[in-house]
PDB file of C-alpha atoms in Angstrom:
ATOM      1  CA  TYR F 102      28.981 -52.588  27.349  1.00 95.00           C
ATOM      2  CA  LYS F 103      26.756 -49.966  25.749  1.00 96.00           C
ATOM      3  CA  ASP F 104      23.595 -51.779  26.852  1.00 95.00           C
ATOM      4  CA  ILE F 105      24.983 -52.189  30.363  1.00 96.00           C
ATOM      5  CA  GLY F 106      25.694 -48.454  30.406  1.00 97.00           C
ATOM      6  CA  THR F 107      22.114 -47.743  29.382  1.00 96.00           C
ATOM      7  CA  THR F 108      20.832 -49.918  32.225  1.00 97.00           C
ATOM      8  CA  TYR F 109      23.041 -48.120  34.746  1.00 97.00           C
ATOM      9  CA  GLN F 110      21.887 -44.788  33.338  1.00 96.00           C
ATOM     10  CA  TYR F 111      18.218 -45.646  33.910  1.00 94.00           C
ATOM     11  CA  VAL F 112      18.810 -46.565  37.547  1.00 96.00           C
ATOM     12  CA  GLU F 113      20.876 -43.374  37.933  1.00 95.00           C
ATOM     13  CA  TRP F 114      24.215 -45.079  38.555  1.00 97.00           C
ATOM     14  CA  PHE F 115      25.896 -42.491  36.405  1.00 97.00           C
ATOM     15  CA  ASN F 116      29.547 -43.272  37.175  1.00 97.00           C
ATOM     16  CA  LYS F 117      29.017 -46.933  36.332  1.00 98.00           C
ATOM     17  CA  ALA F 118      27.149 -45.915  33.182  1.00 98.00           C
ATOM     18  CA  LEU F 119      30.058 -43.752  32.040  1.00 98.00           C
ATOM     19  CA  ASP F 120      32.534 -46.549  32.777  1.00 98.00           C
ATOM     20  CA  SER F 121      30.505 -48.935  30.632  1.00 98.00           C
ATOM     21  CA  TYR F 122      30.170 -46.467  27.768  1.00 98.00           C
ATOM     22  CA  ARG F 123      33.919 -45.815  27.896  1.00 98.00           C
ATOM     23  CA  LYS F 124      34.598 -49.555  27.698  1.00 98.00           C
ATOM     24  CA  ALA F 125      32.308 -49.748  24.667  1.00 98.00           C
ATOM     25  CA  VAL F 126      34.208 -47.030  22.793  1.00 98.00           C
ATOM     26  CA  ALA F 127      37.555 -48.471  23.860  1.00 98.00           C
ATOM     27  CA  ILE F 128      36.560 -51.673  22.080  1.00 98.00           C
ATOM     28  CA  ASP F 129      34.948 -49.874  19.149  1.00 97.00           C
ATOM     29  CA  PRO F 130      35.924 -46.193  18.772  1.00 97.00           C
ATOM     30  CA  GLY F 131      33.322 -45.877  16.029  1.00 97.00           C
ATOM     31  CA  TYR F 132      30.397 -46.772  18.278  1.00 97.00           C
ATOM     32  CA  ALA F 133      28.410 -43.557  17.952  1.00 97.00           C
ATOM     33  CA  GLU F 134      25.553 -44.754  20.145  1.00 97.00           C
ATOM     34  CA  ALA F 135      27.933 -45.234  23.078  1.00 98.00           C
ATOM     35  CA  TYR F 136      29.135 -41.631  22.712  1.00 98.00           C
ATOM     36  CA  CYS F 137      25.507 -40.567  22.631  1.00 97.00           C
ATOM     37  CA  GLY F 138      24.874 -42.471  25.869  1.00 97.00           C
ATOM     38  CA  MET F 139      27.811 -40.737  27.473  1.00 98.00           C
ATOM     39  CA  GLY F 140      26.411 -37.405  26.363  1.00 98.00           C
ATOM     40  CA  ILE F 141      23.052 -38.152  27.946  1.00 97.00           C
ATOM     41  CA  VAL F 142      24.700 -39.008  31.276  1.00 98.00           C
ATOM     42  CA  TYR F 143      26.713 -35.806  31.130  1.00 98.00           C
ATOM     43  CA  MET F 144      23.554 -33.831  30.373  1.00 97.00           C
ATOM     44  CA  LEU F 145      21.739 -35.390  33.322  1.00 96.00           C
ATOM     45  CA  ASN F 146      24.612 -34.258  35.515  1.00 96.00           C
ATOM     46  CA  GLY F 147      24.769 -30.711  34.175  1.00 97.00           C
ATOM     47  CA  ARG F 148      28.086 -31.253  32.370  1.00 97.00           C
ATOM     48  CA  TYR F 149      27.022 -29.431  29.232  1.00 98.00           C
ATOM     49  CA  ASP F 150      30.571 -29.009  27.926  1.00 97.00           C
ATOM     50  CA  MET F 151      31.100 -32.767  28.034  1.00 98.00           C
ATOM     51  CA  THR F 152      27.622 -33.374  26.624  1.00 98.00           C
ATOM     52  CA  ARG F 153      28.505 -31.296  23.572  1.00 98.00           C
ATOM     53  CA  LYS F 154      31.816 -33.102  23.041  1.00 98.00           C
ATOM     54  CA  ALA F 155      30.220 -36.542  23.256  1.00 98.00           C
ATOM     55  CA  MET F 156      27.281 -35.653  21.010  1.00 98.00           C
ATOM     56  CA  GLU F 157      29.496 -33.969  18.427  1.00 98.00           C
ATOM     57  CA  ARG F 158      31.652 -37.092  18.363  1.00 98.00           C
ATOM     58  CA  ALA F 159      28.562 -39.265  17.865  1.00 98.00           C
ATOM     59  CA  VAL F 160      27.346 -37.114  14.957  1.00 97.00           C
ATOM     60  CA  LEU F 161      30.824 -37.033  13.408  1.00 97.00           C
ATOM     61  CA  ILE F 162      30.978 -40.816  13.441  1.00 97.00           C
ATOM     62  CA  LYS F 163      27.384 -41.433  12.407  1.00 96.00           C
ATOM     63  CA  PRO F 164      25.376 -38.412  11.233  1.00 95.00           C
ATOM     64  CA  SER F 165      22.148 -40.427  11.328  1.00 94.00           C
ATOM     65  CA  VAL F 166      22.168 -40.603  15.153  1.00 90.00           C
ATOM     66  CA  SER F 167      19.211 -38.266  15.464  1.00 92.00           C
ATOM     67  CA  LEU F 168      19.220 -38.266  19.267  1.00 95.00           C
ATOM     68  CA  ALA F 169      22.678 -36.702  19.274  1.00 97.00           C
ATOM     69  CA  GLY F 170      21.508 -34.007  16.874  1.00 95.00           C
ATOM     70  CA  SER F 171      18.521 -33.313  19.109  1.00 96.00           C
ATOM     71  CA  TYR F 172      20.761 -32.877  22.127  1.00 97.00           C
ATOM     72  CA  LEU F 173      23.072 -30.538  20.217  1.00 97.00           C
ATOM     73  CA  ARG F 174      20.099 -28.386  19.217  1.00 97.00           C
ATOM     74  CA  ARG F 175      18.922 -28.389  22.823  1.00 96.00           C
ATOM     75  CA  LEU F 176      22.351 -27.251  24.001  1.00 97.00           C
ATOM     76  CA  ASP F 177      22.313 -24.492  21.392  1.00 97.00           C
ATOM     77  CA  SER F 178      18.920 -23.298  22.616  1.00 97.00           C
ATOM     78  CA  MET F 179      20.282 -23.289  26.174  1.00 96.00           C
ATOM     79  CA  GLY F 180      23.283 -21.218  25.138  1.00 95.00           C
ATOM     80  CA  TYR F 181      25.855 -23.981  25.554  1.00 94.00           C
TER      81      TYR F 181
END
């Protein structure tokens, strides 16, 4: 489901992307990359509060997810 979410994200079908990422974490709550994908979709839609929550969750689960850390630093620099 994570890969399907990524595909939807690239064609800007954001609601379908979020649904797919949610299915991925429902199956595997420790799937940090799926949380990161959700965070990216939220960021693209200006939902910075939700972006932070998703990225923090990704980093909590798997600190080596560097993309999530990058997004958190970006949010910090934006004041979110």
